[in-house]
GROMACS .gro file of N, CA and C in nm:
model
  510
    1VAL      N    1  16.941  -2.013   2.643
    1VAL     CA    2  16.798  -2.030   2.551
    1VAL      C    3  16.828  -2.020   2.421
    2ALA      N    4  16.793  -2.111   2.333
    2ALA     CA    5  16.774  -2.110   2.189
    2ALA      C    6  16.638  -2.121   2.131
    3ARG      N    7  16.588  -2.025   2.071
    3ARG     CA    8  16.411  -2.044   2.014
    3ARG      C    9  16.412  -1.983   1.912
    4THR      N   10  16.349  -2.020   1.798
    4THR     CA   11  16.317  -1.991   1.675
    4THR      C   12  16.229  -1.861   1.684
    5LYS      N   13  16.154  -1.874   1.799
    5LYS     CA   14  16.104  -1.765   1.775
    5LYS      C   15  16.041  -1.721   1.898
    6PRO      N   16  16.021  -1.575   1.985
    6PRO     CA   17  15.988  -1.597   2.107
    6PRO      C   18  15.824  -1.624   2.175
    7GLN      N   19  15.873  -1.691   2.266
    7GLN     CA   20  15.704  -1.732   2.351
    7GLN      C   21  15.618  -1.627   2.347
    8ASP      N   22  15.515  -1.550   2.305
    8ASP     CA   23  15.433  -1.469   2.343
    8ASP      C   24  15.368  -1.513   2.486
    9GLY      N   25  15.350  -1.608   2.525
    9GLY     CA   26  15.274  -1.631   2.636
    9GLY      C   27  15.399  -1.642   2.775
   10ALA      N   28  15.499  -1.616   2.747
   10ALA     CA   29  15.593  -1.622   2.843
   10ALA      C   30  15.597  -1.479   2.945
   11PRO      N   31  15.636  -1.514   3.077
   11PRO     CA   32  15.575  -1.436   3.184
   11PRO      C   33  15.685  -1.322   3.174
   12VAL      N   34  15.825  -1.315   3.139
   12VAL     CA   35  15.852  -1.168   3.128
   12VAL      C   36  15.805  -1.112   2.989
   13VAL      N   37  15.787  -1.216   2.889
   13VAL     CA   38  15.754  -1.153   2.726
   13VAL      C   39  15.639  -1.044   2.746
   14ARG      N   40  15.526  -1.101   2.832
   14ARG     CA   41  15.367  -1.033   2.837
   14ARG      C   42  15.392  -0.896   2.959
   15ARG      N   43  15.508  -0.902   3.042
   15ARG     CA   44  15.541  -0.794   3.086
   15ARG      C   45  15.593  -0.678   3.022
   16ILE      N   46  15.697  -0.735   2.938
   16ILE     CA   47  15.776  -0.647   2.850
   16ILE      C   48  15.675  -0.601   2.745
   17LEU      N   49  15.592  -0.647   2.684
   17LEU     CA   50  15.511  -0.608   2.593
   17LEU      C   51  15.382  -0.499   2.613
   18LEU      N   52  15.384  -0.507   2.753
   18LEU     CA   53  15.274  -0.416   2.785
   18LEU      C   54  15.353  -0.319   2.862
   19ASP      N   55  15.491  -0.308   2.809
   19ASP     CA   56  15.571  -0.182   2.828
   19ASP      C   57  15.586  -0.157   3.040
   20GLU      N   58  15.554  -0.252   3.139
   20GLU     CA   59  15.606  -0.279   3.287
   20GLU      C   60  15.745  -0.296   3.266
   21VAL      N   61  15.783  -0.229   3.416
   21VAL     CA   62  15.891  -0.209   3.415
   21VAL      C   63  15.922  -0.341   3.528
   22VAL      N   64  16.041  -0.423   3.463
   22VAL     CA   65  16.065  -0.536   3.507
   22VAL      C   66  16.164  -0.562   3.635
   23LYS      N   67  16.169  -0.569   3.747
   23LYS     CA   68  16.302  -0.580   3.857
   23LYS      C   69  16.362  -0.638   3.875
   24ALA      N   70  16.483  -0.615   3.861
   24ALA     CA   71  16.590  -0.729   3.842
   24ALA      C   72  16.622  -0.714   4.021
   25LYS      N   73  16.714  -0.849   4.034
   25LYS     CA   74  16.741  -0.866   4.197
   25LYS      C   75  16.872  -0.814   4.202
   26GLY      N   76  16.980  -0.852   4.087
   26GLY     CA   77  17.125  -0.827   4.078
   26GLY      C   78  17.184  -0.733   3.992
   27GLU      N   79  17.297  -0.756   3.925
   27GLU     CA   80  17.367  -0.731   3.849
   27GLU      C   81  17.354  -0.803   3.744
   28VAL      N   82  17.399  -0.742   3.615
   28VAL     CA   83  17.400  -0.821   3.490
   28VAL      C   84  17.511  -0.922   3.492
   29THR      N   85  17.479  -1.056   3.460
   29THR     CA   86  17.619  -1.162   3.454
   29THR      C   87  17.695  -1.113   3.332
   30GLU      N   88  17.814  -1.190   3.328
   30GLU     CA   89  17.896  -1.189   3.206
   30GLU      C   90  17.839  -1.220   3.119
   31ASP      N   91  17.757  -1.323   3.086
   31ASP     CA   92  17.694  -1.336   2.964
   31ASP      C   93  17.564  -1.323   2.968
   32HIS      N   94  17.574  -1.177   2.977
   32HIS     CA   95  17.434  -1.075   2.952
   32HIS      C   96  17.276  -1.142   3.019
   33TRP      N   97  17.281  -1.185   3.119
   33TRP     CA   98  17.175  -1.227   3.200
   33TRP      C   99  17.150  -1.155   3.311
   34ILE      N  100  17.016  -1.150   3.368
   34ILE     CA  101  16.998  -1.067   3.461
   34ILE      C  102  16.842  -1.146   3.528
   35GLN      N  103  16.891  -1.163   3.675
   35GLN     CA  104  16.770  -1.279   3.754
   35GLN      C  105  16.664  -1.163   3.780
   36LEU      N  106  16.551  -1.169   3.751
   36LEU     CA  107  16.423  -1.076   3.733
   36LEU      C  108  16.350  -1.117   3.909
   37ASP      N  109  16.308  -1.026   3.943
   37ASP     CA  110  16.229  -1.022   4.085
   37ASP      C  111  16.107  -1.063   4.034
   38GLY      N  112  16.044  -1.150   4.058
   38GLY     CA  113  15.910  -1.200   4.023
   38GLY      C  114  15.824  -1.167   4.136
   39GLN      N  115  15.678  -1.177   4.114
   39GLN     CA  116  15.606  -1.221   4.292
   39GLN      C  117  15.580  -1.334   4.307
   40ARG      N  118  15.558  -1.436   4.143
   40ARG     CA  119  15.531  -1.604   4.197
   40ARG      C  120  15.688  -1.643   4.186
   41ASP      N  121  15.744  -1.621   4.118
   41ASP     CA  122  15.921  -1.694   4.094
   41ASP      C  123  15.984  -1.592   4.032
   42THR      N  124  16.127  -1.656   4.052
   42THR     CA  125  16.251  -1.585   3.985
   42THR      C  126  16.271  -1.617   3.857
   43THR      N  127  16.308  -1.549   3.748
   43THR     CA  128  16.310  -1.591   3.627
   43THR      C  129  16.426  -1.540   3.577
   44TRP      N  130  16.462  -1.548   3.476
   44TRP     CA  131  16.608  -1.488   3.422
   44TRP      C  132  16.564  -1.389   3.286
   45ALA      N  133  16.625  -1.321   3.247
   45ALA     CA  134  16.603  -1.264   3.125
   45ALA      C  135  16.748  -1.208   3.032
   46LEU      N  136  16.752  -1.223   2.902
   46LEU     CA  137  16.902  -1.193   2.850
   46LEU      C  138  16.855  -1.035   2.800
   47THR      N  139  16.990  -0.988   2.824
   47THR     CA  140  16.984  -0.825   2.824
   47THR      C  141  17.064  -0.778   2.706
   48TRP      N  142  17.104  -0.882   2.627
   48TRP     CA  143  17.207  -0.804   2.499
   48TRP      C  144  17.194  -0.978   2.457
   49HIS      N  145  17.176  -0.961   2.272
   49HIS     CA  146  17.172  -1.047   2.246
   49HIS      C  147  17.314  -1.047   2.126
   50ALA      N  148  17.396  -1.128   2.083
   50ALA     CA  149  17.481  -1.072   1.954
   50ALA      C  150  17.461  -1.039   1.839
   51LYS      N  151  17.331  -1.098   1.814
   51LYS     CA  152  17.263  -1.068   1.669
   51LYS      C  153  17.176  -0.946   1.650
   52HIS      N  154  17.109  -0.933   1.748
   52HIS     CA  155  16.999  -0.825   1.812
   52HIS      C  156  17.020  -0.696   1.894
   53GLY      N  157  17.166  -0.733   1.941
   53GLY     CA  158  17.213  -0.616   2.028
   53GLY      C  159  17.108  -0.607   2.162
   54ARG      N  160  17.105  -0.511   2.192
   54ARG     CA  161  17.040  -0.466   2.291
   54ARG      C  162  16.888  -0.528   2.376
   55LEU      N  163  16.828  -0.619   2.438
   55LEU     CA  164  16.737  -0.649   2.471
   55LEU      C  165  16.640  -0.565   2.558
   56LEU      N  166  16.704  -0.544   2.691
   56LEU     CA  167  16.657  -0.487   2.789
   56LEU      C  168  16.700  -0.339   2.815
   57GLN      N  169  16.620  -0.258   2.859
   57GLN     CA  170  16.670  -0.112   2.895
   57GLN      C  171  16.663  -0.081   3.009
   58GLN      N  172  16.800  -0.028   3.046
   58GLN     CA  173  16.740  -0.005   3.221
   58GLN      C  174  16.681   0.136   3.237
   59TRP      N  175  16.573   0.151   3.356
   59TRP     CA  176  16.519   0.243   3.347
   59TRP      C  177  16.546   0.352   3.462
   60TYR      N  178  16.547   0.484   3.428
   60TYR     CA  179  16.590   0.579   3.499
   60TYR      C  180  16.475   0.663   3.612
   61GLY      N  181  16.405   0.628   3.574
   61GLY     CA  182  16.259   0.729   3.615
   61GLY      C  183  16.225   0.831   3.538
   62PRO      N  184  16.225   0.941   3.595
   62PRO     CA  185  16.164   1.056   3.514
   62PRO      C  186  16.258   1.123   3.448
   63ASP      N  187  16.426   1.113   3.466
   63ASP     CA  188  16.508   1.140   3.398
   63ASP      C  189  16.550   1.059   3.288
   64GLN      N  190  16.440   0.921   3.191
   64GLN     CA  191  16.467   0.858   3.109
   64GLN      C  192  16.505   0.906   2.973
   65SER      N  193  16.439   1.012   2.944
   65SER     CA  194  16.463   1.121   2.813
   65SER      C  195  16.645   1.141   2.831
   66LYS      N  196  16.656   1.189   2.919
   66LYS     CA  197  16.845   1.209   2.928
   66LYS      C  198  16.904   1.071   2.891
   67PHE      N  199  16.867   0.959   2.970
   67PHE     CA  200  16.929   0.860   2.937
   67PHE      C  201  16.919   0.796   2.807
   68ILE      N  202  16.834   0.841   2.722
   68ILE     CA  203  16.811   0.761   2.593
   68ILE      C  204  16.875   0.868   2.512
   69GLU      N  205  16.900   0.984   2.537
   69GLU     CA  206  16.978   1.080   2.442
   69GLU      C  207  17.115   1.035   2.446
   70LEU      N  208  17.194   1.010   2.590
   70LEU     CA  209  17.331   0.990   2.604
   70LEU      C  210  17.330   0.852   2.540
   71GLN      N  211  17.251   0.758   2.563
   71GLN     CA  212  17.277   0.620   2.484
   71GLN      C  213  17.263   0.615   2.327
   72LYS      N  214  17.206   0.718   2.274
   72LYS     CA  215  17.164   0.767   2.134
   72LYS      C  216  17.323   0.795   2.117
   73LYS      N  217  17.387   0.890   2.203
   73LYS     CA  218  17.508   0.951   2.170
   73LYS      C  219  17.611   0.874   2.174
   74ILE      N  220  17.612   0.762   2.260
   74ILE     CA  221  17.718   0.645   2.243
   74ILE      C  222  17.714   0.553   2.162
   75ASP      N  223  17.575   0.518   2.110
   75ASP     CA  224  17.561   0.472   2.014
   75ASP      C  225  17.599   0.503   1.862
   76ASP      N  226  17.579   0.631   1.862
   76ASP     CA  227  17.652   0.727   1.737
   76ASP      C  228  17.807   0.683   1.743
   77ARG      N  229  17.835   0.745   1.844
   77ARG     CA  230  18.019   0.708   1.825
   77ARG      C  231  18.066   0.591   1.828
   78ARG      N  232  18.036   0.498   1.850
   78ARG     CA  233  18.063   0.318   1.806
   78ARG      C  234  17.996   0.314   1.701
   79ALA      N  235  17.887   0.378   1.634
   79ALA     CA  236  17.898   0.332   1.495
   79ALA      C  237  17.991   0.392   1.457
   80ASN      N  238  18.011   0.503   1.449
   80ASN     CA  239  18.124   0.583   1.400
   80ASN      C  240  18.267   0.525   1.416
   81ARG      N  241  18.323   0.480   1.514
   81ARG     CA  242  18.434   0.418   1.541
   81ARG      C  243  18.413   0.277   1.480
   82ASN      N  244  18.307   0.195   1.453
   82ASN     CA  245  18.320   0.092   1.405
   82ASN      C  246  18.336   0.128   1.215
   83GLN      N  247  18.269   0.198   1.174
   83GLN     CA  248  18.282   0.210   1.061
   83GLN      C  249  18.414   0.297   0.995
   84THR      N  250  18.493   0.359   1.091
   84THR     CA  251  18.601   0.395   1.058
   84THR      C  252  18.693   0.283   1.062
   85PHE      N  253  18.661   0.188   1.140
   85PHE     CA  254  18.775   0.048   1.159
   85PHE      C  255  18.761   0.001   1.030
   86VAL      N  256  18.601  -0.016   0.968
   86VAL     CA  257  18.563  -0.088   0.863
   86VAL      C  258  18.669  -0.020   0.752
   87ASP      N  259  18.669   0.122   0.771
   87ASP     CA  260  18.746   0.185   0.627
   87ASP      C  261  18.854   0.190   0.608
   88TYR      N  262  18.951   0.138   0.773
   88TYR     CA  263  19.081   0.136   0.777
   88TYR      C  264  19.114  -0.015   0.726
   89ARG      N  265  19.014  -0.088   0.761
   89ARG     CA  266  19.058  -0.243   0.727
   89ARG      C  267  19.060  -0.226   0.572
   90LYS      N  268  18.962  -0.172   0.486
   90LYS     CA  269  18.930  -0.165   0.355
   90LYS      C  270  19.113  -0.111   0.309
   91LYS      N  271  19.152  -0.014   0.363
   91LYS     CA  272  19.230   0.101   0.309
   91LYS      C  273  19.357   0.001   0.347
   92ARG      N  274  19.385  -0.093   0.455
   92ARG     CA  275  19.491  -0.149   0.476
   92ARG      C  276  19.492  -0.276   0.386
   93LYS      N  277  19.376  -0.359   0.329
   93LYS     CA  278  19.386  -0.453   0.244
   93LYS      C  279  19.434  -0.402   0.120
   94GLU      N  280  19.373  -0.307   0.063
   94GLU     CA  281  19.405  -0.245  -0.050
   94GLU      C  282  19.577  -0.211  -0.049
   95VAL      N  283  19.634  -0.142   0.033
   95VAL     CA  284  19.798  -0.101   0.035
   95VAL      C  285  19.841  -0.243   0.048
   96GLU      N  286  19.767  -0.361   0.118
   96GLU     CA  287  19.883  -0.491   0.123
   96GLU      C  288  19.891  -0.544  -0.089
   97GLU      N  289  19.778  -0.527  -0.101
   97GLU     CA  290  19.756  -0.577  -0.245
   97GLU      C  291  19.859  -0.504  -0.341
   98TRP      N  292  19.878  -0.354  -0.319
   98TRP     CA  293  19.977  -0.317  -0.365
   98TRP      C  294  20.111  -0.368  -0.428
   99GLY      N  295  20.184  -0.384  -0.512
   99GLY     CA  296  20.312  -0.457  -0.517
   99GLY      C  297  20.418  -0.331  -0.590
  100ILE      N  298  20.557  -0.392  -0.562
  100ILE     CA  299  20.633  -0.299  -0.634
  100ILE      C  300  20.658  -0.287  -0.774
  101PRO      N  301  20.636  -0.150  -0.829
  101PRO     CA  302  20.605  -0.147  -1.010
  101PRO      C  303  20.749  -0.226  -1.084
  102PRO      N  304  20.738  -0.279  -1.145
  102PRO     CA  305  20.852  -0.307  -1.229
  102PRO      C  306  20.958  -0.205  -1.295
  103GLY      N  307  21.052  -0.253  -1.284
  103GLY     CA  308  21.191  -0.152  -1.323
  103GLY      C  309  21.123  -0.108  -1.465
  104PRO      N  310  21.240  -0.037  -1.522
  104PRO     CA  311  21.266  -0.027  -1.645
  104PRO      C  312  21.304  -0.141  -1.731
  105THR      N  313  21.273  -0.168  -1.858
  105THR     CA  314  21.290  -0.238  -1.940
  105THR      C  315  21.434  -0.264  -1.976
  106GLN      N  316  21.503  -0.346  -2.023
  106GLN     CA  317  21.652  -0.363  -2.077
  106GLN      C  318  21.651  -0.255  -2.178
  107GLU      N  319  21.581  -0.242  -2.272
  107GLU     CA  320  21.638  -0.124  -2.354
  107GLU      C  321  21.639   0.040  -2.294
  108GLU      N  322  21.522   0.056  -2.199
  108GLU     CA  323  21.576   0.182  -2.118
  108GLU      C  324  21.679   0.160  -2.049
  109LEU      N  325  21.746   0.054  -1.995
  109LEU     CA  326  21.832   0.056  -1.954
  109LEU      C  327  21.956   0.112  -1.995
  110TYR      N  328  21.959   0.040  -2.091
  110TYR     CA  329  22.070   0.078  -2.211
  110TYR      C  330  22.051   0.246  -2.247
  111GLU      N  331  21.928   0.273  -2.268
  111GLU     CA  332  21.936   0.448  -2.288
  111GLU      C  333  22.004   0.514  -2.172
  112ILE      N  334  21.947   0.459  -2.072
  112ILE     CA  335  21.991   0.548  -1.966
  112ILE      C  336  22.139   0.506  -1.919
  113GLU      N  337  22.214   0.412  -1.937
  113GLU     CA  338  22.373   0.428  -1.963
  113GLU      C  339  22.425   0.503  -2.044
  114ASP      N  340  22.360   0.471  -2.166
  114ASP     CA  341  22.404   0.563  -2.308
  114ASP      C  342  22.395   0.741  -2.222
  115GLU      N  343  22.305   0.739  -2.188
  115GLU     CA  344  22.298   0.877  -2.136
  115GLU      C  345  22.394   0.940  -2.037
  116GLU      N  346  22.427   0.870  -1.933
  116GLU     CA  347  22.511   0.871  -1.852
  116GLU      C  348  22.681   0.885  -1.903
  117GLY      N  349  22.697   0.807  -1.964
  117GLY     CA  350  22.813   0.782  -2.056
  117GLY      C  351  22.831   0.912  -2.142
  118GLU      N  352  22.724   1.007  -2.195
  118GLU     CA  353  22.756   1.097  -2.269
  118GLU      C  354  22.790   1.236  -2.180
  119GLN      N  355  22.704   1.219  -2.065
  119GLN     CA  356  22.736   1.319  -1.968
  119GLN      C  357  22.866   1.321  -1.900
  120LEU      N  358  22.942   1.178  -1.882
  120LEU     CA  359  23.071   1.188  -1.824
  120LEU      C  360  23.151   1.238  -1.933
  121MET      N  361  23.089   1.143  -2.079
  121MET     CA  362  23.242   1.211  -2.169
  121MET      C  363  23.216   1.346  -2.179
  122GLY      N  364  23.142   1.456  -2.134
  122GLY     CA  365  23.123   1.583  -2.144
  122GLY      C  366  23.193   1.650  -2.039
  123LEU      N  367  23.204   1.573  -1.924
  123LEU     CA  368  23.322   1.593  -1.823
  123LEU      C  369  23.416   1.590  -1.822
  124VAL      N  370  23.436   1.461  -1.872
  124VAL     CA  371  23.568   1.414  -1.886
  124VAL      C  372  23.649   1.478  -2.007
  125ASP      N  373  23.615   1.504  -2.108
  125ASP     CA  374  23.669   1.523  -2.245
  125ASP      C  375  23.789   1.664  -2.184
  126PRO      N  376  23.732   1.744  -2.138
  126PRO     CA  377  23.850   1.860  -2.110
  126PRO      C  378  23.979   1.815  -2.011
  127LEU      N  379  23.925   1.754  -1.931
  127LEU     CA  380  24.053   1.616  -1.837
  127LEU      C  381  24.142   1.602  -1.956
  128LEU      N  382  24.090   1.482  -2.041
  128LEU     CA  383  24.172   1.433  -2.156
  128LEU      C  384  24.230   1.520  -2.207
  129LYS      N  385  24.180   1.625  -2.279
  129LYS     CA  386  24.276   1.739  -2.361
  129LYS      C  387  24.381   1.785  -2.305
  130GLU      N  388  24.393   1.806  -2.158
  130GLU     CA  389  24.466   1.855  -2.076
  130GLU      C  390  24.578   1.777  -2.038
  131LEU      N  391  24.540   1.640  -2.028
  131LEU     CA  392  24.635   1.553  -2.004
  131LEU      C  393  24.726   1.503  -2.138
  132LYS      N  394  24.691   1.529  -2.259
  132LYS     CA  395  24.754   1.506  -2.355
  132LYS      C  396  24.829   1.575  -2.385
  133GLU      N  397  24.792   1.731  -2.340
  133GLU     CA  398  24.884   1.866  -2.371
  133GLU      C  399  25.002   1.817  -2.269
  134TYR      N  400  25.003   1.757  -2.113
  134TYR     CA  401  25.068   1.731  -2.029
  134TYR      C  402  25.199   1.675  -2.086
  135LYS      N  403  25.091   1.548  -2.172
  135LYS     CA  404  25.194   1.400  -2.187
  135LYS      C  405  25.301   1.489  -2.272
  136ARG      N  406  25.226   1.555  -2.387
  136ARG     CA  407  25.314   1.604  -2.505
  136ARG      C  408  25.457   1.666  -2.459
  137ARG      N  409  25.418   1.793  -2.388
  137ARG     CA  410  25.486   1.855  -2.284
  137ARG      C  411  25.609   1.740  -2.211
  138LEU      N  412  25.564   1.687  -2.174
  138LEU     CA  413  25.658   1.592  -2.072
  138LEU      C  414  25.727   1.526  -2.191
  139ARG      N  415  25.691   1.452  -2.298
  139ARG     CA  416  25.796   1.405  -2.360
  139ARG      C  417  25.911   1.480  -2.462
  140GLU      N  418  25.874   1.626  -2.467
  140GLU     CA  419  25.932   1.703  -2.517
  140GLU      C  420  26.092   1.690  -2.429
  141LEU      N  421  26.042   1.756  -2.309
  141LEU     CA  422  26.127   1.804  -2.210
  141LEU      C  423  26.214   1.660  -2.207
  142ARG      N  424  26.160   1.533  -2.192
  142ARG     CA  425  26.213   1.408  -2.211
  142ARG      C  426  26.342   1.420  -2.295
  143GLN      N  427  26.244   1.454  -2.429
  143GLN     CA  428  26.392   1.439  -2.523
  143GLN      C  429  26.491   1.517  -2.568
  144LYS      N  430  26.478   1.654  -2.525
  144LYS     CA  431  26.580   1.785  -2.444
  144LYS      C  432  26.663   1.709  -2.370
  145ARG      N  433  26.636   1.662  -2.268
  145ARG     CA  434  26.707   1.606  -2.149
  145ARG      C  435  26.808   1.508  -2.216
  146LEU      N  436  26.738   1.409  -2.305
  146LEU     CA  437  26.851   1.281  -2.335
  146LEU      C  438  26.907   1.352  -2.442
  147GLU      N  439  26.871   1.458  -2.502
  147GLU     CA  440  26.978   1.488  -2.638
  147GLU      C  441  27.073   1.582  -2.572
  148GLN      N  442  27.050   1.642  -2.438
  148GLN     CA  443  27.139   1.733  -2.375
  148GLN      C  444  27.267   1.619  -2.332
  149ALA      N  445  27.247   1.521  -2.283
  149ALA     CA  446  27.309   1.404  -2.198
  149ALA      C  447  27.370   1.341  -2.312
  150LEU      N  448  27.315   1.342  -2.444
  150LEU     CA  449  27.403   1.259  -2.542
  150LEU      C  450  27.534   1.337  -2.590
  151GLU      N  451  27.497   1.461  -2.597
  151GLU     CA  452  27.608   1.588  -2.667
  151GLU      C  453  27.698   1.584  -2.544
  152LEU      N  454  27.640   1.597  -2.415
  152LEU     CA  455  27.725   1.608  -2.305
  152LEU      C  456  27.860   1.463  -2.315
  153ALA      N  457  27.761   1.334  -2.355
  153ALA     CA  458  27.852   1.176  -2.358
  153ALA      C  459  27.952   1.244  -2.496
  154ARG      N  460  27.905   1.310  -2.556
  154ARG     CA  461  28.001   1.276  -2.709
  154ARG      C  462  28.074   1.342  -2.677
  155ARG      N  463  28.076   1.492  -2.602
  155ARG     CA  464  28.196   1.602  -2.604
  155ARG      C  465  28.282   1.496  -2.515
  156GLU      N  466  28.251   1.439  -2.395
  156GLU     CA  467  28.356   1.416  -2.290
  156GLU      C  468  28.408   1.290  -2.375
  157ALA      N  469  28.349   1.218  -2.474
  157ALA     CA  470  28.406   1.087  -2.525
  157ALA      C  471  28.536   1.142  -2.612
  158ALA      N  472  28.495   1.294  -2.683
  158ALA     CA  473  28.596   1.347  -2.791
  158ALA      C  474  28.684   1.404  -2.713
  159GLY      N  475  28.723   1.443  -2.583
  159GLY     CA  476  28.847   1.482  -2.471
  159GLY      C  477  28.800   1.605  -2.489
  160GLY      N  478  28.706   1.674  -2.539
  160GLY     CA  479  28.670   1.814  -2.545
  160GLY      C  480  28.611   1.877  -2.437
  161SER      N  481  28.636   2.008  -2.408
  161SER     CA  482  28.566   2.040  -2.298
  161SER      C  483  28.430   2.037  -2.292
  162VAL      N  484  28.404   2.003  -2.174
  162VAL     CA  485  28.244   1.994  -2.140
  162VAL      C  486  28.169   2.135  -2.121
  163LEU      N  487  28.258   2.216  -2.135
  163LEU     CA  488  28.144   2.319  -2.161
  163LEU      C  489  28.141   2.366  -2.300
  164GLY      N  490  28.237   2.350  -2.372
  164GLY     CA  491  28.223   2.368  -2.502
  164GLY      C  492  28.237   2.555  -2.533
  165VAL      N  493  28.345   2.557  -2.499
  165VAL     CA  494  28.353   2.710  -2.510
  165VAL      C  495  28.454   2.741  -2.588
  166GLY      N  496  28.463   2.802  -2.723
  166GLY     CA  497  28.504   2.820  -2.811
  166GLY      C  498  28.553   2.744  -2.911
  167GLU      N  499  28.484   2.626  -2.918
  167GLU     CA  500  28.526   2.469  -2.976
  167GLU      C  501  28.418   2.530  -3.150
  168LEU      N  502  28.503   2.501  -3.253
  168LEU     CA  503  28.463   2.508  -3.375
  168LEU      C  504  28.386   2.431  -3.409
  169PRO      N  505  28.267   2.435  -3.535
  169PRO     CA  506  28.203   2.323  -3.559
  169PRO      C  507  28.309   2.251  -3.676
  170GLN      N  508  28.306   2.128  -3.692
  170GLN     CA  509  28.387   2.041  -3.792
  170GLN      C  510  28.291   2.041  -3.880
   0.00000   0.00000   0.00000
């Protein structure tokens, strides 16, 4: 039933406005309608509306205040849960809008490479000096061996003793 405003003369509205208890015949349907037990005719009442929320409240007799407090706690928890959900949705939307920040500029990349190169040179310099020293010593040893081999070949070609014992200089 869709109305622009409630009908004040309707049988259910008249009884509800006077805070009368309305008896129901059965359980609430899936679409939130309940069949009322009337004296003259049976009518239906909507118990919950998508925009307005609960329209009818269940009567518990003398313990009604306890059930009202309990319903208030449930409504507070539901409101808190809904607010938490809304907050998380806002945070999620904010996080989705984040992006990966841009990296360093080309000039900064060159500076970083220069700094890394200087650090590497500091580590490699002692090794290079040591290698140069070893190469120099290796060249000296090779030169000495070459000179010794030439001297030995010259002595053998001259027919002299290989050992060179007792030879006089020429």
